[in-house]
PDB file of C-alpha atoms in Angstrom:
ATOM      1  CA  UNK A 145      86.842  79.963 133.501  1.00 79.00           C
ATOM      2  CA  UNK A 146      83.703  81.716 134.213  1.00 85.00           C
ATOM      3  CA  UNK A 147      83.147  85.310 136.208  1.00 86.00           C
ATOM      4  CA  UNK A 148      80.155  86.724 137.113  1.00 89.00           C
ATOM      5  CA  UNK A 149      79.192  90.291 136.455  1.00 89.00           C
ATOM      6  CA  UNK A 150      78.529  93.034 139.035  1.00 88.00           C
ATOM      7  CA  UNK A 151      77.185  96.650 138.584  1.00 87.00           C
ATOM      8  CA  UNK A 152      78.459  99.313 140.321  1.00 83.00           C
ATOM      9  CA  UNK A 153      75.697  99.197 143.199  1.00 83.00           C
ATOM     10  CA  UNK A 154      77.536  95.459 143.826  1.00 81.00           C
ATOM     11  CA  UNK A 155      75.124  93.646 142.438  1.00 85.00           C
ATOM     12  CA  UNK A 156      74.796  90.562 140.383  1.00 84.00           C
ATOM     13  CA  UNK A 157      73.788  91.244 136.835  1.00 86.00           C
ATOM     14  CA  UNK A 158      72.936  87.186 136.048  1.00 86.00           C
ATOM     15  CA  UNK A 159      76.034  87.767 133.509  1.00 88.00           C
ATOM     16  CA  UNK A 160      79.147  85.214 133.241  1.00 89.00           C
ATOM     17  CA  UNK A 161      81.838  86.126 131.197  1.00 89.00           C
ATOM     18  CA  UNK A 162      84.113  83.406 129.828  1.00 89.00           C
ATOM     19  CA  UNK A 163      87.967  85.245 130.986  1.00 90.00           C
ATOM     20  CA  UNK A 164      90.614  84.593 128.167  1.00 88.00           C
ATOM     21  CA  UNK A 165      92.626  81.316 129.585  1.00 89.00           C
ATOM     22  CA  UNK A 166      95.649  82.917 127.269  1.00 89.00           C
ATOM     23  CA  UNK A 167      95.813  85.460 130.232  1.00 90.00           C
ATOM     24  CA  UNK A 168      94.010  84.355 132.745  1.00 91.00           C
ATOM     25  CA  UNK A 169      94.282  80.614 132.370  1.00 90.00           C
ATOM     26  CA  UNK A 170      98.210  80.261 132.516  1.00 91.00           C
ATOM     27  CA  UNK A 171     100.356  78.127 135.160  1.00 94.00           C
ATOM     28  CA  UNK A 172     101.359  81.353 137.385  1.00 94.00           C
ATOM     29  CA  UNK A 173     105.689  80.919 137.056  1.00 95.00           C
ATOM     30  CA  UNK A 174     106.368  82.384 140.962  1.00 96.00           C
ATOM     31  CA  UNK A 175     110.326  83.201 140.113  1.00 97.00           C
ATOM     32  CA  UNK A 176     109.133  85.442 137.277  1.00 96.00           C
ATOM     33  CA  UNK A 177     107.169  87.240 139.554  1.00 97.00           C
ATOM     34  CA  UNK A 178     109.580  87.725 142.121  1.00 97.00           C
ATOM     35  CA  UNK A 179     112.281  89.244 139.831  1.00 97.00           C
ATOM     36  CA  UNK A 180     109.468  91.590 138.635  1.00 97.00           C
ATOM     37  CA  UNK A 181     108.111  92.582 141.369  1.00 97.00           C
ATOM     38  CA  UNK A 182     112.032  92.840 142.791  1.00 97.00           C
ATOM     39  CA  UNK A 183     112.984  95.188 139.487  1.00 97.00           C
ATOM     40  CA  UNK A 184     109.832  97.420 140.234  1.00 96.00           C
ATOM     41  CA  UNK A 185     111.140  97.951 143.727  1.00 97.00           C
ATOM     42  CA  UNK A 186     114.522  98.094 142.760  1.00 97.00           C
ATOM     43  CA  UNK A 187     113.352 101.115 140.299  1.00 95.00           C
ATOM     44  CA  UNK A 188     111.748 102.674 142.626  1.00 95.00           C
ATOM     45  CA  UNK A 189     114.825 103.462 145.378  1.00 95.00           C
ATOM     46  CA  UNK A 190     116.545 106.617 144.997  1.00 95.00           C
ATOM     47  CA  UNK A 191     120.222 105.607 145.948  1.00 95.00           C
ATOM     48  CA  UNK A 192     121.643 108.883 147.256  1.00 96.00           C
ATOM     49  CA  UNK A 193     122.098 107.703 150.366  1.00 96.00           C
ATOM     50  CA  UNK A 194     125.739 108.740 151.395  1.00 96.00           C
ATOM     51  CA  UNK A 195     127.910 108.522 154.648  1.00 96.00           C
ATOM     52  CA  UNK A 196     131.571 110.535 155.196  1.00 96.00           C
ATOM     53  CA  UNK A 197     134.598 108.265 155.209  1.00 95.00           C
ATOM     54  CA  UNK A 198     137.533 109.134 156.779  1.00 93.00           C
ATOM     55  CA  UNK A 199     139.003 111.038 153.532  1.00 92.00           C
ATOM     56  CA  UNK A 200     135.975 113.334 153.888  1.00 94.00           C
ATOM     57  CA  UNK A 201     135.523 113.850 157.365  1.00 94.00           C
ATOM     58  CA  UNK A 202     136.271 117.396 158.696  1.00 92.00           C
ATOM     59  CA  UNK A 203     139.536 117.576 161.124  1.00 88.00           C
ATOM     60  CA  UNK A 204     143.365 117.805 161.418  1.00 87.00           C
ATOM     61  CA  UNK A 205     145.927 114.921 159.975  1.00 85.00           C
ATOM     62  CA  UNK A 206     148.210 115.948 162.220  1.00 90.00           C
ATOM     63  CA  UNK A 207     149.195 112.685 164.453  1.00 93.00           C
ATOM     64  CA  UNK A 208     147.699 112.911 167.326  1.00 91.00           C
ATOM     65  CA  UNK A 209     150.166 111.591 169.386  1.00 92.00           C
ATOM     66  CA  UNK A 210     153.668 109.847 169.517  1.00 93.00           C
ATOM     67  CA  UNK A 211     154.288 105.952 167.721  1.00 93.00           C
ATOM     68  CA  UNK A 212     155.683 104.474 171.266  1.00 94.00           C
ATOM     69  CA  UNK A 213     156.024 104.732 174.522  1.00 93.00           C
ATOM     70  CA  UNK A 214     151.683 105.714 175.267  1.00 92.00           C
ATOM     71  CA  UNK A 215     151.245 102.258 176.223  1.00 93.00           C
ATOM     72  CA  UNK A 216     148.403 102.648 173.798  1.00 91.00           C
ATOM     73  CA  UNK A 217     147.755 101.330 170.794  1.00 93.00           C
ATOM     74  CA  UNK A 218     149.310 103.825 168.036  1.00 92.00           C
ATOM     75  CA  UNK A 219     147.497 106.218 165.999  1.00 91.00           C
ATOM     76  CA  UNK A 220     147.902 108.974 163.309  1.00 90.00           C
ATOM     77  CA  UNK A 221     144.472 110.839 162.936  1.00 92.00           C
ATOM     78  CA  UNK A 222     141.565 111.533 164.705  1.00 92.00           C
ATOM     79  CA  UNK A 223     139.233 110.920 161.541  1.00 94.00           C
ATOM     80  CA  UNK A 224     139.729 107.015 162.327  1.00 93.00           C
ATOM     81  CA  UNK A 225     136.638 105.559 162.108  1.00 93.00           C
ATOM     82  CA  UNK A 226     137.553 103.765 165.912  1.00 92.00           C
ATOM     83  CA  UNK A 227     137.708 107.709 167.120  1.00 92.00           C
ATOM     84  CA  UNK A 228     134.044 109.334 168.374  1.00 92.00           C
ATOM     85  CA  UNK A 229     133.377 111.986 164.808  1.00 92.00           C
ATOM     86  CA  UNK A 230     135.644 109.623 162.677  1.00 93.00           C
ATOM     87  CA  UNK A 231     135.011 108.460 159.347  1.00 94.00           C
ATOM     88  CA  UNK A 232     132.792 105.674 158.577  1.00 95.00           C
ATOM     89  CA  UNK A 233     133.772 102.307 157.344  1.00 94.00           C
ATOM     90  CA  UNK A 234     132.616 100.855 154.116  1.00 93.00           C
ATOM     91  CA  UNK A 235     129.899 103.016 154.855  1.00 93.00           C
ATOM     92  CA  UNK A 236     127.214 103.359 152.114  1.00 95.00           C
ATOM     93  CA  UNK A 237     127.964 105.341 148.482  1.00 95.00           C
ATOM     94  CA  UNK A 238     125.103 106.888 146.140  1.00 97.00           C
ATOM     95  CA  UNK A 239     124.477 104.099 143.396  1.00 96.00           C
ATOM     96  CA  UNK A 240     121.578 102.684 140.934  1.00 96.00           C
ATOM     97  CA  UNK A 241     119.736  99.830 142.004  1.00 96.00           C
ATOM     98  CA  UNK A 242     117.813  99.216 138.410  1.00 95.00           C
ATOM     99  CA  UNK A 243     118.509  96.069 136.469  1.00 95.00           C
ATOM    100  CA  UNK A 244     117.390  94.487 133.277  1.00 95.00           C
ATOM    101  CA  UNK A 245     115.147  91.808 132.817  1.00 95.00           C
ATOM    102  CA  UNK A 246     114.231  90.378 129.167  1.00 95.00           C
ATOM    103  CA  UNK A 247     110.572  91.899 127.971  1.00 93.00           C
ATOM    104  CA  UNK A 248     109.188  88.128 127.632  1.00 94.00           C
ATOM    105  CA  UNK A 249     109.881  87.546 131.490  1.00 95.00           C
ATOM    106  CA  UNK A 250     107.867  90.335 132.213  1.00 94.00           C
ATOM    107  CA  UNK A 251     105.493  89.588 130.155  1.00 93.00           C
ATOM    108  CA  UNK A 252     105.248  86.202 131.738  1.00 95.00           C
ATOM    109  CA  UNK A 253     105.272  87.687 135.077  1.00 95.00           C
ATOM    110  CA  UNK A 254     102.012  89.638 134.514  1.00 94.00           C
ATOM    111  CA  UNK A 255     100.550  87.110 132.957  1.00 94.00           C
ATOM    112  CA  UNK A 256     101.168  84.909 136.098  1.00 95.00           C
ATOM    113  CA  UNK A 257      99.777  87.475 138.436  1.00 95.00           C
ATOM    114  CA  UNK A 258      96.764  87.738 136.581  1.00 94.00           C
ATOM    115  CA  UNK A 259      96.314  83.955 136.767  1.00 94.00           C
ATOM    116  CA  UNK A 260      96.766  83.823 140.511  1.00 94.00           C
ATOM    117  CA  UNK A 261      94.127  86.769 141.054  1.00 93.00           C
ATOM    118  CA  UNK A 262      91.341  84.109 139.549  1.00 92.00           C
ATOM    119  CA  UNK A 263      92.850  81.362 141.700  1.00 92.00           C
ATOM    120  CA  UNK A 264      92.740  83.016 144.677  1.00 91.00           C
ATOM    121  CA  UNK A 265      89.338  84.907 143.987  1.00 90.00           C
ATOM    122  CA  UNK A 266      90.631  88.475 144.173  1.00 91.00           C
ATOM    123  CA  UNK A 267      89.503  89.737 140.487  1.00 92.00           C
ATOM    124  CA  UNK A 268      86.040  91.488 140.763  1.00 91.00           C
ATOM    125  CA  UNK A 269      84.241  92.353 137.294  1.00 92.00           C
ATOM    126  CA  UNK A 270      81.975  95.025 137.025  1.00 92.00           C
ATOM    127  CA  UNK A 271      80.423  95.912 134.283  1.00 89.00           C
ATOM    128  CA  UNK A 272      80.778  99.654 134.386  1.00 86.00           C
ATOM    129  CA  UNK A 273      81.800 102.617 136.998  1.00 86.00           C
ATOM    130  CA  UNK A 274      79.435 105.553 135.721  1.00 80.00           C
ATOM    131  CA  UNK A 275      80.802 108.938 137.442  1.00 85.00           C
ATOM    132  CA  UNK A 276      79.609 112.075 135.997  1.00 84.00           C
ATOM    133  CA  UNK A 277      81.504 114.793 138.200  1.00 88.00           C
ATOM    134  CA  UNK A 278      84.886 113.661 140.400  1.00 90.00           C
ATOM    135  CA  UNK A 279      83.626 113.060 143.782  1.00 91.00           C
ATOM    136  CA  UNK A 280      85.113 110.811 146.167  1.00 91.00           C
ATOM    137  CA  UNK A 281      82.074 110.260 148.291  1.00 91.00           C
ATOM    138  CA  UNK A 282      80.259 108.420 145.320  1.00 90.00           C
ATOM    139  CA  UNK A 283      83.449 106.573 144.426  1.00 90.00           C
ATOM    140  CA  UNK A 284      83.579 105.445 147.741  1.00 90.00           C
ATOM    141  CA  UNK A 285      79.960 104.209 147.699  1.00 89.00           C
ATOM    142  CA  UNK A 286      80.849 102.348 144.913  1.00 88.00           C
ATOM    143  CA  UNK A 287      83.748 100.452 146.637  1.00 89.00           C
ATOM    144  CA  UNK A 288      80.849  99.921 149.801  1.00 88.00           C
ATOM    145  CA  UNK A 289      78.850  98.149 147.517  1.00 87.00           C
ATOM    146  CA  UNK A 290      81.402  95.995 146.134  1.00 87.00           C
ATOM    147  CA  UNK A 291      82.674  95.003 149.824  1.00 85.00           C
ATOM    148  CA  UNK A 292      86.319  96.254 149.330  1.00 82.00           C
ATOM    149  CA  UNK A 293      85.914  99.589 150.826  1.00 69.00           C
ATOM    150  CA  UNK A 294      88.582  98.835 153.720  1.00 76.00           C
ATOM    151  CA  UNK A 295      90.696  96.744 151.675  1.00 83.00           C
ATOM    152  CA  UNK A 296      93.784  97.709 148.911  1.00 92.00           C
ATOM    153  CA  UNK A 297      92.339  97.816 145.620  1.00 93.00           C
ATOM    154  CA  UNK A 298      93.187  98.100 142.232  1.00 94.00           C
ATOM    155  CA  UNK A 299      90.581  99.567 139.758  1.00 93.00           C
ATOM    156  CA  UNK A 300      91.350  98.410 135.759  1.00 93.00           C
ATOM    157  CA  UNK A 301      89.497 100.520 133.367  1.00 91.00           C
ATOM    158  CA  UNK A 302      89.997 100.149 129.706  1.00 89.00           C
ATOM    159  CA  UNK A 303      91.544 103.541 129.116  1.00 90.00           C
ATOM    160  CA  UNK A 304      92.330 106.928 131.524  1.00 90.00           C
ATOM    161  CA  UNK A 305      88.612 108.325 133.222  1.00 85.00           C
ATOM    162  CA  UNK A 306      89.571 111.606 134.555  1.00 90.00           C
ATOM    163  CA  UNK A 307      86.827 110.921 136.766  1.00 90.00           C
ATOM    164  CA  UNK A 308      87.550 107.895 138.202  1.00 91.00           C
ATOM    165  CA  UNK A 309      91.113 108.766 138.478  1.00 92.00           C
ATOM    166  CA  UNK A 310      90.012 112.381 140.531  1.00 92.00           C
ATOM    167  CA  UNK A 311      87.186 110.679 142.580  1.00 91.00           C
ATOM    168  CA  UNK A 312      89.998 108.142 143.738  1.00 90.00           C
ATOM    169  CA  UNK A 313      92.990 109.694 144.500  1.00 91.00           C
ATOM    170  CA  UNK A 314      91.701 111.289 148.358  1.00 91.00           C
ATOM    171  CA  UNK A 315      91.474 107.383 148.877  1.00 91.00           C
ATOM    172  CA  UNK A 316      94.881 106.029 150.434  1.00 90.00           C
ATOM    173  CA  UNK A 317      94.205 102.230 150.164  1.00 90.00           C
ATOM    174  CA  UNK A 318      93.046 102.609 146.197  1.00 93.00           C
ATOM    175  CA  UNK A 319      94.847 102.647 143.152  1.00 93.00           C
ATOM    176  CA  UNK A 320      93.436 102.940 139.289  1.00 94.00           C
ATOM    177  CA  UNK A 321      95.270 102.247 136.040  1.00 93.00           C
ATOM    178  CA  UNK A 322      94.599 100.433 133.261  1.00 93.00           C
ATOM    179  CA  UNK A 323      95.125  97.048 131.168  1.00 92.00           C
ATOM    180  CA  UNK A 324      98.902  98.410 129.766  1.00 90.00           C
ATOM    181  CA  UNK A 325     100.015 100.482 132.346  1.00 92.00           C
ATOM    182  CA  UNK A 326      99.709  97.367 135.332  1.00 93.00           C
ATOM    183  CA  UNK A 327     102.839  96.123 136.772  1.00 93.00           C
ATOM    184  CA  UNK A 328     103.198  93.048 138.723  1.00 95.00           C
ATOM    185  CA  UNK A 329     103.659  95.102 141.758  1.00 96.00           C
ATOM    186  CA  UNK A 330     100.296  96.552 141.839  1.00 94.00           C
ATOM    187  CA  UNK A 331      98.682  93.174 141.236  1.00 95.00           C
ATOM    188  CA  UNK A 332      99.887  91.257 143.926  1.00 95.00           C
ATOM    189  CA  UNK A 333      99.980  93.765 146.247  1.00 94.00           C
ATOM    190  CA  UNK A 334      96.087  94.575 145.935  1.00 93.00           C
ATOM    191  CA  UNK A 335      93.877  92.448 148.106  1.00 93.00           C
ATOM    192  CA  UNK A 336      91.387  93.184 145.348  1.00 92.00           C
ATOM    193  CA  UNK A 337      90.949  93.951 141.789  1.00 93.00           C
ATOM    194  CA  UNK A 338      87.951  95.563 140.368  1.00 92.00           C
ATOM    195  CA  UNK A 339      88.235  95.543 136.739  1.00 92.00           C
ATOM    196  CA  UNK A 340      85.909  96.433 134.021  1.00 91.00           C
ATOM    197  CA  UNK A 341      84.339  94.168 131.660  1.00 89.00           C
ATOM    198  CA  UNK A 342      85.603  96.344 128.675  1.00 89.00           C
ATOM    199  CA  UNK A 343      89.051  95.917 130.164  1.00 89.00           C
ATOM    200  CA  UNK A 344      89.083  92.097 129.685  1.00 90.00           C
ATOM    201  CA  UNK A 345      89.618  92.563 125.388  1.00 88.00           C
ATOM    202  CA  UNK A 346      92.567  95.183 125.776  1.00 90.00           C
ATOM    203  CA  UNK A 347      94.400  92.715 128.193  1.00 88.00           C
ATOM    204  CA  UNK A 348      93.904  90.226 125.303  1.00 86.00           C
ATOM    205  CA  UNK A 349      94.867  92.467 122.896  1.00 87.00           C
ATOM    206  CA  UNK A 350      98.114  93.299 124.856  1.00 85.00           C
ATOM    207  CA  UNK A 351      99.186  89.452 125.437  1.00 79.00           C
ATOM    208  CA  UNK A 352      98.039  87.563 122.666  1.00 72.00           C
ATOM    209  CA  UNK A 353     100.015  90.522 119.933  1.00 60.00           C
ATOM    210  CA  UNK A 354     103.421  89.319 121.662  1.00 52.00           C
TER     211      UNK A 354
END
């Protein structure tokens, strides 16, 4: 498949570049994607969230009040969780979330979301981003001109610019890596993907070594 070249002002250059079909061409597999993309979140949660059972709530364990003859049901502490400041039921414990999944499933899974970003017309190339000083007003500018200012976006370039990187971060709805550092994640979640035409041999490099 074909893509036609932008420079950074948003225009068209007259260029088409052919895009790999061994990354870009593949049958997107939507299960491998979801287990991904489920892993990444997974990774991401902290798991210290904690509540007090009735072992570890503060109080006395003396019984509260005689077995019979209340005409209430019968109870021996006030930390039971039916009591107002008892202990909590099955309440939650600090655990890991993070699970395994085989390196070729992930590798499939990227390679799936960066088949679906030509199908559904999200991947922008540009040829290149020139920035000589970090300044987010001219990165910005550069995002007008490609008409995804407003939108979440995902810049690709080949390897770390400290100056795209700088000019970028101020912007909450952008996002810049490159070809080896991408998860799934970031590529579905982006409503576009501006990547640069240098980037397009390193993702071949990347999937076509494995």
């Amino acid at each position: 498949m074909e893509l036609s070249v932008f420079n950074s002002k948003g225009e068209d250059t007259g260029r088409k570049v052919t895009l790999p079909e061994s990354v870009f061409g593949v049958e997107p597999n939507e299960h491998a994607m979801y287990l991904d993309v489920k892993q990444y979140l997974a990774n991401q949660r902290q798991g210290t969230h904690k509540s007090k059972e009735r072992a570890e709530v503060a109080g006395s364990t003396k019984k509260i009040k005689r077995q019979k003859g209340t005409g209430g049901a019968r109870a021996g502490s006030l930390k039971s969780p039916v009591f107002v400041g008892g202990g909590r039921v099955f309440g939650p414990r600090p655990r890991n979330y993070s699970f395994k999944l085989n390196k070729k499933l992930k590798s499939l899974a990227r390679l799936s979301a960066l088949s679906q970003l030509v199908k559904d017309e999200r991947l922008v190339l540009v040829d290149t981003i020139a920035i000589d000083t970090p300044k987010t007003k001219s990165f910005a500018a550069i995002l007008q001109g490609l008409k995804v200012g407003t939108r979440k976006t995902l810049i690709v370039t080949k390897e770390v610019d400290t100056n795209v990187v700088l000019s970028s971060r101020n912007l909450p709805k952008v996002k810049v890596s490159t070809p080896g550092a991408l998860t799934t994640y970031d590529l579905l979640n982006a409503d576009k993907v501006v990547c640069l035409e240098e980037s397009l041999s390193v993702f071949e490099e990347i999937y076509t070594s494995k």
